[in-house]
């Protein structure tokens, strides 16, 4: 297992994420399949040399195709057959994979309270951010990361073992600011309000998961950036809805329909969102984002931004 973990660390690059490592492995597996043109013994040898499972990597590829097939009517996918092109994209956008993973599995988010210690024979331990879960890493599952105190861990898989939860296939986020910004940008629903004091304008946002509220305070500019980003996301949902409702239209007719709703084509809007997302996380150091205690019910429930509000009429 140590050899597999070493390969995973190499494939994860600068990211402390088992998910990024697995994505890299799956794409390199596809590259080998393509390069050896059906010579399966050669691909099996490559897997053995890298301490990876041929069957599991093959299953990942089949699952990807199945997901695309099931969602094709609702969300168009650009089918990129060249795995080297996808690898290049992954290398550029691996930090965004970490962001999306943290939001998708946020209900299982853990905060590491203590690190493992070989001298005292103690394991790492983490507590849930939105639950009363406590968990330790599953030492029987390979991982490219080691838990560090104050890390936020997003496990994909949690298994109950007697009185403990074992976490595996995890992503580690060292910066709480990165974690909270990820949630504010992509959480399904937010409540927020704008306040002013002697230091200027600031925003308080509320996120709710598993019945547990958390409040995050942003400076005035960062709060505006979050709100505008979510409006762009709502536009994506409007475009997808119109595309689905009018799927029999020709491309030029659909483009005219989108223009009538003040919407740009899907790919152009997607590029704007990706550009904005990369810019936000590149400039994270200049953003103030802190978890705070907030008393009172003064957040504006009318102005919350929700993906469910993105329905449009034609």
mmCIF file of C-alpha atoms in Angstrom:
data_model
loop_
_atom_site.group_PDB
_atom_site.id
_atom_site.type_symbol
_atom_site.label_atom_id
_atom_site.label_comp_id
_atom_site.label_asym_id
_atom_site.label_seq_id
_atom_site.Cartn_x
_atom_site.Cartn_y
_atom_site.Cartn_z
ATOM 1 C CA UNK A 1 0.000 0.000 0.000
ATOM 2 C CA UNK A 2 2.918 2.368 0.650
ATOM 3 C CA UNK A 3 3.942 2.070 -3.006
ATOM 4 C CA UNK A 4 0.407 2.964 -4.120
ATOM 5 C CA UNK A 5 0.391 5.970 -1.791
ATOM 6 C CA UNK A 6 3.691 7.187 -3.242
ATOM 7 C CA UNK A 7 2.222 7.000 -6.756
ATOM 8 C CA UNK A 8 -0.904 8.848 -5.590
ATOM 9 C CA UNK A 9 1.184 11.648 -4.067
ATOM 10 C CA UNK A 10 3.055 12.052 -7.344
ATOM 11 C CA UNK A 11 -0.179 12.147 -9.317
ATOM 12 C CA UNK A 12 -1.869 14.612 -6.948
ATOM 13 C CA UNK A 13 0.912 17.133 -7.573
ATOM 14 C CA UNK A 14 0.582 20.188 -5.335
ATOM 15 C CA UNK A 15 -2.920 19.216 -4.177
ATOM 16 C CA UNK A 16 -3.528 17.170 -1.044
ATOM 17 C CA UNK A 17 -6.410 15.318 -2.606
ATOM 18 C CA UNK A 18 -7.034 11.638 -3.233
ATOM 19 C CA UNK A 19 -9.691 12.683 -5.763
ATOM 20 C CA UNK A 20 -7.209 14.635 -7.879
ATOM 21 C CA UNK A 21 -4.814 11.669 -7.673
ATOM 22 C CA UNK A 22 -7.503 9.231 -8.835
ATOM 23 C CA UNK A 23 -8.548 11.557 -11.678
ATOM 24 C CA UNK A 24 -4.931 11.787 -12.831
ATOM 25 C CA UNK A 25 -4.567 7.995 -12.637
ATOM 26 C CA UNK A 26 -7.788 7.434 -14.610
ATOM 27 C CA UNK A 27 -6.690 9.812 -17.370
ATOM 28 C CA UNK A 28 -3.214 8.284 -17.579
ATOM 29 C CA UNK A 29 -4.882 4.869 -17.781
ATOM 30 C CA UNK A 30 -6.930 6.103 -20.756
ATOM 31 C CA UNK A 31 -3.737 7.431 -22.321
ATOM 32 C CA UNK A 32 -2.139 3.993 -21.973
ATOM 33 C CA UNK A 33 -5.196 2.264 -23.470
ATOM 34 C CA UNK A 34 -5.073 4.615 -26.439
ATOM 35 C CA UNK A 35 -1.312 4.360 -26.858
ATOM 36 C CA UNK A 36 -1.233 0.565 -26.824
ATOM 37 C CA UNK A 37 -4.202 0.254 -29.209
ATOM 38 C CA UNK A 38 -5.862 -2.748 -27.592
ATOM 39 C CA UNK A 39 -2.687 -4.385 -26.263
ATOM 40 C CA UNK A 40 -4.246 -5.140 -22.867
ATOM 41 C CA UNK A 41 -1.255 -7.086 -21.473
ATOM 42 C CA UNK A 42 0.863 -3.930 -21.896
ATOM 43 C CA UNK A 43 -1.754 -1.874 -20.045
ATOM 44 C CA UNK A 44 -1.896 -4.497 -17.288
ATOM 45 C CA UNK A 45 1.893 -4.220 -16.956
ATOM 46 C CA UNK A 46 1.639 -0.425 -16.697
ATOM 47 C CA UNK A 47 -0.939 -0.772 -13.910
ATOM 48 C CA UNK A 48 1.266 -3.266 -12.061
ATOM 49 C CA UNK A 49 4.305 -0.990 -12.370
ATOM 50 C CA UNK A 50 2.301 1.881 -10.854
ATOM 51 C CA UNK A 51 0.628 -0.302 -8.196
ATOM 52 C CA UNK A 52 -2.827 0.512 -9.590
ATOM 53 C CA UNK A 53 -5.849 -1.715 -10.197
ATOM 54 C CA UNK A 54 -6.729 -2.288 -13.865
ATOM 55 C CA UNK A 55 -10.283 -3.311 -12.937
ATOM 56 C CA UNK A 56 -10.962 -0.241 -10.781
ATOM 57 C CA UNK A 57 -9.583 2.193 -13.357
ATOM 58 C CA UNK A 58 -11.657 0.511 -16.053
ATOM 59 C CA UNK A 59 -14.757 0.770 -13.840
ATOM 60 C CA UNK A 60 -14.133 4.508 -13.326
ATOM 61 C CA UNK A 61 -14.139 5.034 -17.105
ATOM 62 C CA UNK A 62 -17.365 3.051 -17.499
ATOM 63 C CA UNK A 63 -19.011 5.027 -14.683
ATOM 64 C CA UNK A 64 -18.010 8.313 -16.333
ATOM 65 C CA UNK A 65 -19.653 7.267 -19.605
ATOM 66 C CA UNK A 66 -22.792 6.129 -17.775
ATOM 67 C CA UNK A 67 -23.098 9.458 -15.917
ATOM 68 C CA UNK A 68 -22.690 11.416 -19.160
ATOM 69 C CA UNK A 69 -25.364 9.275 -20.827
ATOM 70 C CA UNK A 70 -27.841 9.782 -17.979
ATOM 71 C CA UNK A 71 -27.323 13.560 -17.866
ATOM 72 C CA UNK A 72 -27.037 14.215 -21.602
ATOM 73 C CA UNK A 73 -30.643 15.428 -21.952
ATOM 74 C CA UNK A 74 -30.195 18.005 -19.205
ATOM 75 C CA UNK A 75 -26.560 19.046 -19.439
ATOM 76 C CA UNK A 76 -24.590 18.913 -22.692
ATOM 77 C CA UNK A 77 -21.061 17.536 -22.393
ATOM 78 C CA UNK A 78 -18.270 18.301 -24.794
ATOM 79 C CA UNK A 79 -16.910 14.847 -25.561
ATOM 80 C CA UNK A 80 -13.135 15.263 -25.526
ATOM 81 C CA UNK A 81 -11.640 11.987 -26.698
ATOM 82 C CA UNK A 82 -7.999 13.023 -26.336
ATOM 83 C CA UNK A 83 -6.933 12.103 -22.763
ATOM 84 C CA UNK A 84 -3.789 14.231 -23.076
ATOM 85 C CA UNK A 85 -5.996 17.302 -23.507
ATOM 86 C CA UNK A 86 -7.976 16.363 -20.408
ATOM 87 C CA UNK A 87 -4.739 15.838 -18.476
ATOM 88 C CA UNK A 88 -3.623 19.318 -19.454
ATOM 89 C CA UNK A 89 -6.943 20.743 -18.225
ATOM 90 C CA UNK A 90 -6.671 18.847 -14.947
ATOM 91 C CA UNK A 91 -3.170 20.190 -14.299
ATOM 92 C CA UNK A 92 -4.435 23.748 -14.814
ATOM 93 C CA UNK A 93 -7.682 23.378 -12.892
ATOM 94 C CA UNK A 94 -6.788 20.896 -10.123
ATOM 95 C CA UNK A 95 -7.389 23.585 -7.432
ATOM 96 C CA UNK A 96 -10.934 23.986 -8.787
ATOM 97 C CA UNK A 97 -11.480 20.223 -8.466
ATOM 98 C CA UNK A 98 -10.613 20.616 -4.778
ATOM 99 C CA UNK A 99 -13.136 23.466 -4.500
ATOM 100 C CA UNK A 100 -15.944 21.478 -6.125
ATOM 101 C CA UNK A 101 -15.180 18.366 -4.075
ATOM 102 C CA UNK A 102 -15.328 20.328 -0.834
ATOM 103 C CA UNK A 103 -18.774 21.694 -1.720
ATOM 104 C CA UNK A 104 -20.217 18.432 -3.040
ATOM 105 C CA UNK A 105 -19.398 16.554 0.178
ATOM 106 C CA UNK A 106 -19.510 19.436 2.656
ATOM 107 C CA UNK A 107 -22.000 17.652 4.928
ATOM 108 C CA UNK A 108 -19.159 15.237 5.772
ATOM 109 C CA UNK A 109 -16.569 17.981 6.388
ATOM 110 C CA UNK A 110 -14.265 17.373 9.361
ATOM 111 C CA UNK A 111 -11.890 19.618 11.274
ATOM 112 C CA UNK A 112 -8.737 17.861 12.467
ATOM 113 C CA UNK A 113 -8.298 18.319 16.214
ATOM 114 C CA UNK A 114 -5.246 16.117 16.783
ATOM 115 C CA UNK A 115 -2.523 14.571 14.644
ATOM 116 C CA UNK A 116 -1.301 10.998 14.819
ATOM 117 C CA UNK A 117 1.695 10.254 17.004
ATOM 118 C CA UNK A 118 3.739 7.091 16.524
ATOM 119 C CA UNK A 119 5.448 7.573 19.907
ATOM 120 C CA UNK A 120 2.162 7.552 21.846
ATOM 121 C CA UNK A 121 0.510 5.181 19.356
ATOM 122 C CA UNK A 122 -2.359 7.639 18.839
ATOM 123 C CA UNK A 123 -4.352 8.206 15.642
ATOM 124 C CA UNK A 124 -5.497 11.404 13.992
ATOM 125 C CA UNK A 125 -8.935 12.553 15.111
ATOM 126 C CA UNK A 126 -11.361 15.016 13.536
ATOM 127 C CA UNK A 127 -14.804 16.386 14.406
ATOM 128 C CA UNK A 128 -17.629 17.231 12.007
ATOM 129 C CA UNK A 129 -18.178 20.879 11.044
ATOM 130 C CA UNK A 130 -21.887 20.404 10.313
ATOM 131 C CA UNK A 131 -22.527 17.288 12.364
ATOM 132 C CA UNK A 132 -21.552 15.527 15.565
ATOM 133 C CA UNK A 133 -19.372 13.081 13.646
ATOM 134 C CA UNK A 134 -15.921 12.163 14.839
ATOM 135 C CA UNK A 135 -13.641 10.243 12.522
ATOM 136 C CA UNK A 136 -10.144 8.939 11.939
ATOM 137 C CA UNK A 137 -8.429 8.104 8.631
ATOM 138 C CA UNK A 138 -8.934 4.580 7.329
ATOM 139 C CA UNK A 139 -5.420 3.166 7.482
ATOM 140 C CA UNK A 140 -6.447 0.271 5.217
ATOM 141 C CA UNK A 141 -7.295 2.598 2.328
ATOM 142 C CA UNK A 142 -4.395 4.191 0.387
ATOM 143 C CA UNK A 143 -4.197 7.979 0.565
ATOM 144 C CA UNK A 144 -1.823 10.652 -0.696
ATOM 145 C CA UNK A 145 -2.288 12.851 2.374
ATOM 146 C CA UNK A 146 -1.704 12.857 6.106
ATOM 147 C CA UNK A 147 -4.046 14.761 8.388
ATOM 148 C CA UNK A 148 -2.620 17.854 10.067
ATOM 149 C CA UNK A 149 -4.073 19.746 12.992
ATOM 150 C CA UNK A 150 -6.598 22.446 11.946
ATOM 151 C CA UNK A 151 -6.905 20.962 8.434
ATOM 152 C CA UNK A 152 -10.407 20.721 7.054
ATOM 153 C CA UNK A 153 -10.856 17.207 5.650
ATOM 154 C CA UNK A 154 -13.522 16.342 3.091
ATOM 155 C CA UNK A 155 -13.874 12.538 2.941
ATOM 156 C CA UNK A 156 -15.803 10.974 0.081
ATOM 157 C CA UNK A 157 -16.316 7.719 1.958
ATOM 158 C CA UNK A 158 -17.181 7.165 5.616
ATOM 159 C CA UNK A 159 -17.456 3.663 7.089
ATOM 160 C CA UNK A 160 -18.595 2.716 10.585
ATOM 161 C CA UNK A 161 -16.149 0.429 12.377
ATOM 162 C CA UNK A 162 -17.456 -0.438 15.854
ATOM 163 C CA UNK A 163 -17.657 2.972 17.562
ATOM 164 C CA UNK A 164 -15.510 4.882 15.045
ATOM 165 C CA UNK A 165 -16.039 6.390 11.621
ATOM 166 C CA UNK A 166 -13.238 5.683 9.166
ATOM 167 C CA UNK A 167 -12.677 8.309 6.474
ATOM 168 C CA UNK A 168 -11.171 7.551 3.070
ATOM 169 C CA UNK A 169 -10.702 9.115 -0.369
ATOM 170 C CA UNK A 170 -10.242 12.498 1.229
ATOM 171 C CA UNK A 171 -9.262 16.023 0.305
ATOM 172 C CA UNK A 172 -7.441 18.286 2.769
ATOM 173 C CA UNK A 173 -7.941 22.048 2.858
ATOM 174 C CA UNK A 174 -5.368 23.885 4.943
ATOM 175 C CA UNK A 175 -7.035 27.299 4.615
ATOM 176 C CA UNK A 176 -10.405 27.846 6.348
ATOM 177 C CA UNK A 177 -10.824 30.910 4.125
ATOM 178 C CA UNK A 178 -10.672 28.709 1.017
ATOM 179 C CA UNK A 179 -13.248 26.355 2.512
ATOM 180 C CA UNK A 180 -15.725 29.089 3.446
ATOM 181 C CA UNK A 181 -15.348 30.869 0.110
ATOM 182 C CA UNK A 182 -16.021 27.574 -1.688
ATOM 183 C CA UNK A 183 -19.263 27.164 0.237
ATOM 184 C CA UNK A 184 -20.407 30.737 -0.313
ATOM 185 C CA UNK A 185 -19.825 30.458 -4.046
ATOM 186 C CA UNK A 186 -21.511 27.092 -4.593
ATOM 187 C CA UNK A 187 -23.858 26.266 -1.701
ATOM 188 C CA UNK A 188 -27.349 25.485 -2.894
ATOM 189 C CA UNK A 189 -28.889 28.260 -0.806
ATOM 190 C CA UNK A 190 -27.663 31.270 1.145
ATOM 191 C CA UNK A 191 -29.094 33.982 3.349
ATOM 192 C CA UNK A 192 -27.157 37.208 3.642
ATOM 193 C CA UNK A 193 -27.341 40.822 4.739
ATOM 194 C CA UNK A 194 -25.216 43.924 4.260
ATOM 195 C CA UNK A 195 -24.060 45.966 7.256
ATOM 196 C CA UNK A 196 -21.950 49.075 7.822
ATOM 197 C CA UNK A 197 -19.766 50.200 10.694
ATOM 198 C CA UNK A 198 -16.865 52.610 11.213
ATOM 199 C CA UNK A 199 -14.631 50.319 9.115
ATOM 200 C CA UNK A 200 -17.011 50.335 6.149
ATOM 201 C CA UNK A 201 -19.434 47.907 4.531
ATOM 202 C CA UNK A 202 -19.395 44.160 5.156
ATOM 203 C CA UNK A 203 -21.627 41.169 4.467
ATOM 204 C CA UNK A 204 -22.763 38.329 6.721
ATOM 205 C CA UNK A 205 -23.749 35.076 4.998
ATOM 206 C CA UNK A 206 -25.477 32.062 6.520
ATOM 207 C CA UNK A 207 -24.955 28.491 5.279
ATOM 208 C CA UNK A 208 -27.074 25.634 6.572
ATOM 209 C CA UNK A 209 -26.195 21.935 6.377
ATOM 210 C CA UNK A 210 -27.607 19.025 8.388
ATOM 211 C CA UNK A 211 -29.674 21.519 10.369
ATOM 212 C CA UNK A 212 -26.571 23.354 11.601
ATOM 213 C CA UNK A 213 -26.012 27.036 10.816
ATOM 214 C CA UNK A 214 -22.650 28.675 10.208
ATOM 215 C CA UNK A 215 -22.109 32.389 9.658
ATOM 216 C CA UNK A 216 -19.319 33.878 7.555
ATOM 217 C CA UNK A 217 -18.388 37.553 7.396
ATOM 218 C CA UNK A 218 -16.893 39.004 4.205
ATOM 219 C CA UNK A 219 -15.573 42.460 3.463
ATOM 220 C CA UNK A 220 -17.688 44.645 1.180
ATOM 221 C CA UNK A 221 -15.869 43.893 -2.076
ATOM 222 C CA UNK A 222 -15.618 40.138 -1.460
ATOM 223 C CA UNK A 223 -19.324 39.966 -0.600
ATOM 224 C CA UNK A 224 -20.204 41.720 -3.849
ATOM 225 C CA UNK A 225 -17.969 39.288 -5.784
ATOM 226 C CA UNK A 226 -19.755 36.290 -4.216
ATOM 227 C CA UNK A 227 -23.203 37.669 -5.054
ATOM 228 C CA UNK A 228 -22.266 38.474 -8.652
ATOM 229 C CA UNK A 229 -20.661 35.055 -9.121
ATOM 230 C CA UNK A 230 -23.811 33.306 -7.920
ATOM 231 C CA UNK A 231 -25.885 35.412 -10.326
ATOM 232 C CA UNK A 232 -23.715 34.087 -13.153
ATOM 233 C CA UNK A 233 -24.346 30.558 -11.888
ATOM 234 C CA UNK A 234 -28.077 31.211 -11.919
ATOM 235 C CA UNK A 235 -27.698 32.259 -15.565
ATOM 236 C CA UNK A 236 -26.168 28.853 -16.301
ATOM 237 C CA UNK A 237 -29.232 27.190 -14.807
ATOM 238 C CA UNK A 238 -31.526 29.429 -16.855
ATOM 239 C CA UNK A 239 -29.637 28.519 -20.033
ATOM 240 C CA UNK A 240 -29.798 24.791 -19.247
ATOM 241 C CA UNK A 241 -33.500 25.006 -18.507
ATOM 242 C CA UNK A 242 -34.288 26.858 -21.735
ATOM 243 C CA UNK A 243 -32.099 24.434 -23.697
ATOM 244 C CA UNK A 244 -33.949 21.465 -22.212
ATOM 245 C CA UNK A 245 -37.425 22.982 -22.701
ATOM 246 C CA UNK A 246 -36.626 23.855 -26.331
ATOM 247 C CA UNK A 247 -34.365 20.940 -27.242
ATOM 248 C CA UNK A 248 -36.013 20.596 -30.670
ATOM 249 C CA UNK A 249 -34.854 24.070 -31.702
ATOM 250 C CA UNK A 250 -32.017 24.605 -34.143
ATOM 251 C CA UNK A 251 -28.873 26.205 -32.727
ATOM 252 C CA UNK A 252 -29.523 29.618 -34.294
ATOM 253 C CA UNK A 253 -33.107 29.645 -32.976
ATOM 254 C CA UNK A 254 -31.904 28.735 -29.488
ATOM 255 C CA UNK A 255 -29.305 31.501 -29.618
ATOM 256 C CA UNK A 256 -32.036 34.018 -30.499
ATOM 257 C CA UNK A 257 -34.148 32.731 -27.598
ATOM 258 C CA UNK A 258 -31.243 33.147 -25.168
ATOM 259 C CA UNK A 259 -30.615 36.664 -26.465
ATOM 260 C CA UNK A 260 -34.280 37.506 -25.855
ATOM 261 C CA UNK A 261 -33.730 36.513 -22.200
ATOM 262 C CA UNK A 262 -30.507 38.564 -21.983
ATOM 263 C CA UNK A 263 -28.454 35.373 -21.801
ATOM 264 C CA UNK A 264 -25.211 34.508 -23.562
ATOM 265 C CA UNK A 265 -24.469 31.085 -25.132
ATOM 266 C CA UNK A 266 -23.678 28.309 -22.663
ATOM 267 C CA UNK A 267 -19.984 27.887 -23.472
ATOM 268 C CA UNK A 268 -19.337 31.632 -23.270
ATOM 269 C CA UNK A 269 -21.050 31.818 -19.865
ATOM 270 C CA UNK A 270 -19.102 28.770 -18.678
ATOM 271 C CA UNK A 271 -15.823 30.418 -19.688
ATOM 272 C CA UNK A 272 -16.777 33.574 -17.774
ATOM 273 C CA UNK A 273 -17.532 31.524 -14.658
ATOM 274 C CA UNK A 274 -14.287 29.539 -14.829
ATOM 275 C CA UNK A 275 -12.275 32.731 -15.361
ATOM 276 C CA UNK A 276 -14.008 34.416 -12.417
ATOM 277 C CA UNK A 277 -13.526 31.350 -10.214
ATOM 278 C CA UNK A 278 -9.807 31.101 -10.922
ATOM 279 C CA UNK A 279 -9.410 34.838 -10.293
ATOM 280 C CA UNK A 280 -11.210 34.654 -6.930
ATOM 281 C CA UNK A 281 -8.966 31.902 -5.582
ATOM 282 C CA UNK A 282 -5.806 33.460 -6.982
ATOM 283 C CA UNK A 283 -6.620 36.622 -5.026
ATOM 284 C CA UNK A 284 -7.748 34.849 -1.863
ATOM 285 C CA UNK A 285 -5.081 36.572 0.259
ATOM 286 C CA UNK A 286 -6.707 39.958 -0.359
ATOM 287 C CA UNK A 287 -10.130 38.726 0.795
ATOM 288 C CA UNK A 288 -11.402 38.868 4.369
ATOM 289 C CA UNK A 289 -13.569 35.809 5.112
ATOM 290 C CA UNK A 290 -14.027 34.740 8.732
ATOM 291 C CA UNK A 291 -16.457 32.495 10.530
ATOM 292 C CA UNK A 292 -18.350 34.573 13.099
ATOM 293 C CA UNK A 293 -21.041 34.271 15.727
ATOM 294 C CA UNK A 294 -24.221 36.028 14.658
ATOM 295 C CA UNK A 295 -27.241 36.552 16.874
ATOM 296 C CA UNK A 296 -30.644 37.629 15.702
ATOM 297 C CA UNK A 297 -32.767 36.941 12.661
ATOM 298 C CA UNK A 298 -31.763 40.005 10.669
ATOM 299 C CA UNK A 299 -30.470 38.309 7.520
ATOM 300 C CA UNK A 300 -32.569 39.224 4.530
ATOM 301 C CA UNK A 301 -34.630 36.169 3.696
ATOM 302 C CA UNK A 302 -36.027 37.859 0.598
ATOM 303 C CA UNK A 303 -32.681 38.428 -1.067
ATOM 304 C CA UNK A 304 -31.184 34.986 -0.572
ATOM 305 C CA UNK A 305 -29.646 33.577 -3.734
ATOM 306 C CA UNK A 306 -30.776 30.103 -4.623
ATOM 307 C CA UNK A 307 -30.340 27.895 -7.649
ATOM 308 C CA UNK A 308 -34.000 26.986 -7.274
ATOM 309 C CA UNK A 309 -34.926 30.560 -8.185
ATOM 310 C CA UNK A 310 -33.390 30.276 -11.654
ATOM 311 C CA UNK A 311 -36.563 29.210 -13.468
ATOM 312 C CA UNK A 312 -37.428 31.381 -16.443
ATOM 313 C CA UNK A 313 -40.481 31.717 -18.581
ATOM 314 C CA UNK A 314 -40.371 31.607 -22.322
#
